[in-house]
Tab-separated table of C-alpha atoms in Angstrom:
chain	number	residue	atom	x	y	z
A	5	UNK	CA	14.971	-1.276	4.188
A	6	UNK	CA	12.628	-1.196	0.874
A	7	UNK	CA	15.196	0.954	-1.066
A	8	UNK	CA	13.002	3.668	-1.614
A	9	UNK	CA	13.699	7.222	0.106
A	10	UNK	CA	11.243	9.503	1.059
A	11	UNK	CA	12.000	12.920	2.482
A	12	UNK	CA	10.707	14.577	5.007
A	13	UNK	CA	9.415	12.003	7.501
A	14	UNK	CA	7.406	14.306	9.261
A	15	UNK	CA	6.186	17.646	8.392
A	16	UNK	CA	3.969	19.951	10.307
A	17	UNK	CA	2.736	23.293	8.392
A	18	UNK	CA	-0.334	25.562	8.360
A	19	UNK	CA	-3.654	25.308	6.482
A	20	UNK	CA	-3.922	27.235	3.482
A	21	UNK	CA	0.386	26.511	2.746
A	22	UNK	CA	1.942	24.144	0.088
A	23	UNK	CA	4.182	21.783	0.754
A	24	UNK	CA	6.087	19.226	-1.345
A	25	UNK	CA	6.930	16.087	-0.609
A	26	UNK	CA	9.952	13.725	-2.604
A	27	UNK	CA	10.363	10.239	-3.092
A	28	UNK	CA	13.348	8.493	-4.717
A	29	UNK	CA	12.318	5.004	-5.955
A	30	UNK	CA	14.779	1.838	-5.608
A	31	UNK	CA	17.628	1.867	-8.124
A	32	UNK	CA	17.001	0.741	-11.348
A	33	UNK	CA	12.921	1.049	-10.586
A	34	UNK	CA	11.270	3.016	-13.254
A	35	UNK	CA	7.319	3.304	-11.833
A	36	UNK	CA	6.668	5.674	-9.105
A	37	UNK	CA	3.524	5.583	-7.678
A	38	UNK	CA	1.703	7.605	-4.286
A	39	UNK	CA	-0.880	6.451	-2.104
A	40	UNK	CA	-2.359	8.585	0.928
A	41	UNK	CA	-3.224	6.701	4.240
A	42	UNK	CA	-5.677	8.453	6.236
A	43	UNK	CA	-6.143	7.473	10.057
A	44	UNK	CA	-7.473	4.189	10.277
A	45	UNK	CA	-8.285	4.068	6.242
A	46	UNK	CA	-6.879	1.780	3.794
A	47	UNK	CA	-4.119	3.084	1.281
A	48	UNK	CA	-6.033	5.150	-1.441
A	49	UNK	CA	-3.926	5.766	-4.631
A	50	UNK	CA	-3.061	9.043	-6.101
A	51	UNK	CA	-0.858	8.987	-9.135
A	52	UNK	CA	1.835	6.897	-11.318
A	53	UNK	CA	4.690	7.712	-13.090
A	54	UNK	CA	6.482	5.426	-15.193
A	55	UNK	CA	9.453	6.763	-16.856
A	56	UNK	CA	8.445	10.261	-16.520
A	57	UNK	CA	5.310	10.271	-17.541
A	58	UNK	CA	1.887	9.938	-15.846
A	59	UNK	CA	0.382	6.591	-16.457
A	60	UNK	CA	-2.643	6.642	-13.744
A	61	UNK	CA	-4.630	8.220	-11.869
A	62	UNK	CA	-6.467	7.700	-8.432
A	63	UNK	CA	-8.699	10.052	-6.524
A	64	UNK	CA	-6.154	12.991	-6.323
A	65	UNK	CA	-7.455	16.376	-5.667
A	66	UNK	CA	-6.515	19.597	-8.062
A	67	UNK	CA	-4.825	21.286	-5.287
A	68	UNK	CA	-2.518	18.201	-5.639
A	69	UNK	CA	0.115	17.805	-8.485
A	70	UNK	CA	3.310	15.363	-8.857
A	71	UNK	CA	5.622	14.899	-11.720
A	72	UNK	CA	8.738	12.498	-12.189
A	73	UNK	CA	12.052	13.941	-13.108
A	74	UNK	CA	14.971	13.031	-15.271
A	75	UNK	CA	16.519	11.387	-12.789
A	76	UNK	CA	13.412	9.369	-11.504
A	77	UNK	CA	13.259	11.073	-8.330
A	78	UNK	CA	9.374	12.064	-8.121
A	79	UNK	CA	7.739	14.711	-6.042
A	80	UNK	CA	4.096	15.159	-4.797
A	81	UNK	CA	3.155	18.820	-4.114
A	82	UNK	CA	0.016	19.504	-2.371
A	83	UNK	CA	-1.132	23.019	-1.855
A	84	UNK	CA	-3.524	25.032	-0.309
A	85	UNK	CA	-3.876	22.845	2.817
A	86	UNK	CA	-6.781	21.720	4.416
A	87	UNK	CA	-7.009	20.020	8.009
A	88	UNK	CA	-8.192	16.885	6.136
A	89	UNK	CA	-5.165	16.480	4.550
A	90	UNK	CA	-3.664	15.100	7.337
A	91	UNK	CA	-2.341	12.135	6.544
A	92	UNK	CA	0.301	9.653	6.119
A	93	UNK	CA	1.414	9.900	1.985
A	94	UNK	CA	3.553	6.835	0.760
A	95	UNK	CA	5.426	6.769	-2.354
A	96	UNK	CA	5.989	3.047	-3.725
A	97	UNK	CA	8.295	2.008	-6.630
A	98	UNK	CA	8.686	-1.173	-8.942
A	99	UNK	CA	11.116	-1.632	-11.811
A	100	UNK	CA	8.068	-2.266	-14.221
A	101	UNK	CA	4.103	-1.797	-14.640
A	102	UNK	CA	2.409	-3.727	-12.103
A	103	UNK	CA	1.616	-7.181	-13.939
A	104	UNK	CA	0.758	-10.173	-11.988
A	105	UNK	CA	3.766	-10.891	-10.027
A	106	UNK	CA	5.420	-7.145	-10.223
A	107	UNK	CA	6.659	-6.383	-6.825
A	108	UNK	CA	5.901	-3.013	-5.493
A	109	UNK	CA	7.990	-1.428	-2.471
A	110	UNK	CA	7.029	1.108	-0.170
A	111	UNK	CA	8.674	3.602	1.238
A	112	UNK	CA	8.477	4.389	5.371
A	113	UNK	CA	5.838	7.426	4.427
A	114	UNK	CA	5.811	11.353	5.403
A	115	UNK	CA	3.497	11.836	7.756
A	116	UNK	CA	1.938	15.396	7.389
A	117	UNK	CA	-0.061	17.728	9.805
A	118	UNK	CA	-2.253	20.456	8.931
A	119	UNK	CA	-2.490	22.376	11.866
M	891	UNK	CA	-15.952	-0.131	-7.949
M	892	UNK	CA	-13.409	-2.083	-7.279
M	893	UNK	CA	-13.060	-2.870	-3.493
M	894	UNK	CA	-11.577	-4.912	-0.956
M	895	UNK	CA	-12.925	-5.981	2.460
M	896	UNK	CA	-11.571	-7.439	5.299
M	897	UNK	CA	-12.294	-9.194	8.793
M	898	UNK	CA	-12.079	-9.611	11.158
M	899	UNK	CA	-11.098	-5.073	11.158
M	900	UNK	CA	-8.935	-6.344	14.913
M	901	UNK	CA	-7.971	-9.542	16.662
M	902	UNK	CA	-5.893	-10.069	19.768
M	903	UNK	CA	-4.356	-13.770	20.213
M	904	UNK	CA	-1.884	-15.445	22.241
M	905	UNK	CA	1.698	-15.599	21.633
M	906	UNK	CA	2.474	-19.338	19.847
M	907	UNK	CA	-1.464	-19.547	18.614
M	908	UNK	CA	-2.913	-19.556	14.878
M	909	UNK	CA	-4.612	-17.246	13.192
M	910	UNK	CA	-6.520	-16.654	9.941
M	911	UNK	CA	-7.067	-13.356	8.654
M	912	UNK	CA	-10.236	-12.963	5.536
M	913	UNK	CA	-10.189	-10.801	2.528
M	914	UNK	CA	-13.203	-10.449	-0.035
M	915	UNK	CA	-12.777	-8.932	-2.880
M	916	UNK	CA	-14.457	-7.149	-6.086
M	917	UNK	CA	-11.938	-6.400	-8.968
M	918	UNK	CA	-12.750	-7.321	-12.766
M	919	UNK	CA	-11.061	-8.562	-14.109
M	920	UNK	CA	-9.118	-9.703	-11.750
M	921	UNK	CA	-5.203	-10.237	-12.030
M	922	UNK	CA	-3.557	-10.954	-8.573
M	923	UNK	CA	-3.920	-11.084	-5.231
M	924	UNK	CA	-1.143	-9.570	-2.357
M	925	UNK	CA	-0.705	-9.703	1.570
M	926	UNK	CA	0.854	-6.534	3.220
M	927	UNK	CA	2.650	-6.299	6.762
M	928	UNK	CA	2.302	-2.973	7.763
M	929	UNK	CA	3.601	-1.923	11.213
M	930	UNK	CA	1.864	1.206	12.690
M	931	UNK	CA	3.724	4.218	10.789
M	932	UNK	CA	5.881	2.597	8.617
M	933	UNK	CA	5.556	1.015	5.110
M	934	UNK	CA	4.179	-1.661	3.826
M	935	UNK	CA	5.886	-4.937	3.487
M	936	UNK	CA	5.211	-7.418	0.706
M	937	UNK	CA	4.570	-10.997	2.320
M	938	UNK	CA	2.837	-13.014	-0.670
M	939	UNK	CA	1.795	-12.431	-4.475
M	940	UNK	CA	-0.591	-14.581	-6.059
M	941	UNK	CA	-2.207	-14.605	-9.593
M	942	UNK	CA	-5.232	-15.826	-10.337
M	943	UNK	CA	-4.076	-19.471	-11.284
M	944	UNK	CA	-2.465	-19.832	-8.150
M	945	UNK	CA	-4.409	-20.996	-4.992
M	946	UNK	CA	-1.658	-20.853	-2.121
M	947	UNK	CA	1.599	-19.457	-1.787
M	948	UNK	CA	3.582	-19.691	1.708
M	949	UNK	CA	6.290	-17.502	2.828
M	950	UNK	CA	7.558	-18.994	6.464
M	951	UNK	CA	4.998	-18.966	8.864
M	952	UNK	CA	2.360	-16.786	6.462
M	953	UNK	CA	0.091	-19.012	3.964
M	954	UNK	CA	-1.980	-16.748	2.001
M	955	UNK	CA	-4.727	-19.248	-0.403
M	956	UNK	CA	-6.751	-17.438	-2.730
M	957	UNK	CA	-10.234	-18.721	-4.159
M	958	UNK	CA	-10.418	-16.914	-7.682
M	959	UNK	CA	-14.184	-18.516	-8.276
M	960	UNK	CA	-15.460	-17.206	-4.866
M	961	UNK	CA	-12.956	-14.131	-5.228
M	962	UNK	CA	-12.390	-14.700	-1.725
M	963	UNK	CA	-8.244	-14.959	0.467
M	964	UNK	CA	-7.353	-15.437	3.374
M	965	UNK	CA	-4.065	-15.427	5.584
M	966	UNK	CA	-2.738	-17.815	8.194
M	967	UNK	CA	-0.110	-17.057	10.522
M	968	UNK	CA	1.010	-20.495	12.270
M	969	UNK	CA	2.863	-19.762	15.976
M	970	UNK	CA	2.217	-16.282	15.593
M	971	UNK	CA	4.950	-14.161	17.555
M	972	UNK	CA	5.209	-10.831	18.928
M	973	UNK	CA	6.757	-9.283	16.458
M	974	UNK	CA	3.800	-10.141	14.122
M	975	UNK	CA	1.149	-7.624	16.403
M	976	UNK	CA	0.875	-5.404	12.882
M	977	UNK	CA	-1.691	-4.499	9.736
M	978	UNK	CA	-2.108	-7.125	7.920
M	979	UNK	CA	-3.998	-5.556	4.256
M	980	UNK	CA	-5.058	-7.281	1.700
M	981	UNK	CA	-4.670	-5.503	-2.137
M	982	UNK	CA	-5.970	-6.635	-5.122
M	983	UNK	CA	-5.225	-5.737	-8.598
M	984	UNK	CA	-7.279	-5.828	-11.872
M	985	UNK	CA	-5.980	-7.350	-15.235
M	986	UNK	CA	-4.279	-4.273	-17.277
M	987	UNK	CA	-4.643	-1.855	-14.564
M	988	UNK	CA	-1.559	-0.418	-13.179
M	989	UNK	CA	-3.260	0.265	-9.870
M	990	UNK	CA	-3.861	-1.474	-6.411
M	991	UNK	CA	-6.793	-1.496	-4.655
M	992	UNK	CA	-6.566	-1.765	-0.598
M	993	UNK	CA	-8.737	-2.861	1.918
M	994	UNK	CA	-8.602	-1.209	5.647
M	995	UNK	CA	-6.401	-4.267	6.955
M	996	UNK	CA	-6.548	-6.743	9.648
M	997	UNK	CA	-5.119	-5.406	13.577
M	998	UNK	CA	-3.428	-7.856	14.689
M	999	UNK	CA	-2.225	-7.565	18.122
M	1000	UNK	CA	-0.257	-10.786	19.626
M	1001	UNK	CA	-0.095	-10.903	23.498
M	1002	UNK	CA	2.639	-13.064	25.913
């Protein structure tokens, strides 16, 4: 177990609907950061948050958002749906900025279907 | 653009035999080097860090050894078991950059 929570595992929802997805990093871990996995693709990156505030980003689409709250808790909202938005969507975590021997941990993903 | 290839993209080996997994890689500048486990549908699992001044780093039966110069790492599993049929993916990461860059991973499958 990697510490970090990420709700719902699976999700299943129509195209054209918005979903949201949560992650809640390892105690004590202050970056927050989400990756999509497309079948049989490598991990592409989306966003960071350290601290509450948005220190990166990847190739995330504008119907895509996330923010990090208060409580470090982030989300990942992704709306009008597309069939190619299947994917698996992992939210990893590490107590710092990723220098050279920063240690990031991954969560055990959602896995969303746009049917 | 930074990327990260790997081979062989499967492999299937015996149970108790060795295997070495290959990662090339084109981040600058470059900062470290990391070896993921990833079983299918679950996260991935940190098995070595390197930096750039480092050229191997072991962790129980994984040896990752990195070749800065050549920008080239690999991964050997020694007496590979079953419980290592997985993903392996390599990820590289530039100086400064607060993002990871992964390649498509290795299939490993390990047959009795």
């Amino acid at each position: 177990d990697s510490g970090v929570t990420q709700t719902p595992k699976h999700l299943i929802t129509a195209t054209g609907q918005r979903v949201t997805l949560r992650c809640s990093p390892r105690s004590g871990d202050l970056s927050v950061y989400w990756y999509q996995q497309s079948l049989d693709q490598g991990l592409q990156f989306l966003i960071q948050y350290y601290n509450g505030e948005e220190r990166a980003k990847g190739n995330i689409l504008e119907r895509f958002s996330a923010q990090q709250f208060p409580d470090l808790h982030s989300e990942l909202n992704l709306s009008s749906l597309e069939l190619g938005d299947s994917a698996l969507y992992f939210c990893a975590s590490s107590d710092s900025l990723l220098t050279s021997n920063t240690e990031a941990f991954f969560g055990q993903g959602t896995r969303l279907t746009v049917v | 653009k930074n990327q990260v290839e790997q081979s062989p993209q499967s492999l299937i080996i015996l149970e108790g035999k060795n295997c070495t997994l290959q990662c090339n890689y084109t981040v600058s500048p470059f900062s470290n080097l990391r070896w993921y486990k990833q079983d299918t549908g679950r996260g991935p699992v940190s098995l070595t860090i390197m930096t750039f001044s480092e050229n191997t780093k072991s962790n129980g039966r994984y040896t990752a050894t990195l070749d800065a110069d050549t920008k080239q790492s690999s991964l050997h599993i020694t007496a590979s078991q079953l419980s290592d049929s997985a993903s392996y993916i390599c990820v590289a990461s530039g100086a400064g950059s607060y993002q990871l860059t992964f390649g498509k991973g290795t299939k490993l499958s390990v047959i009795p």
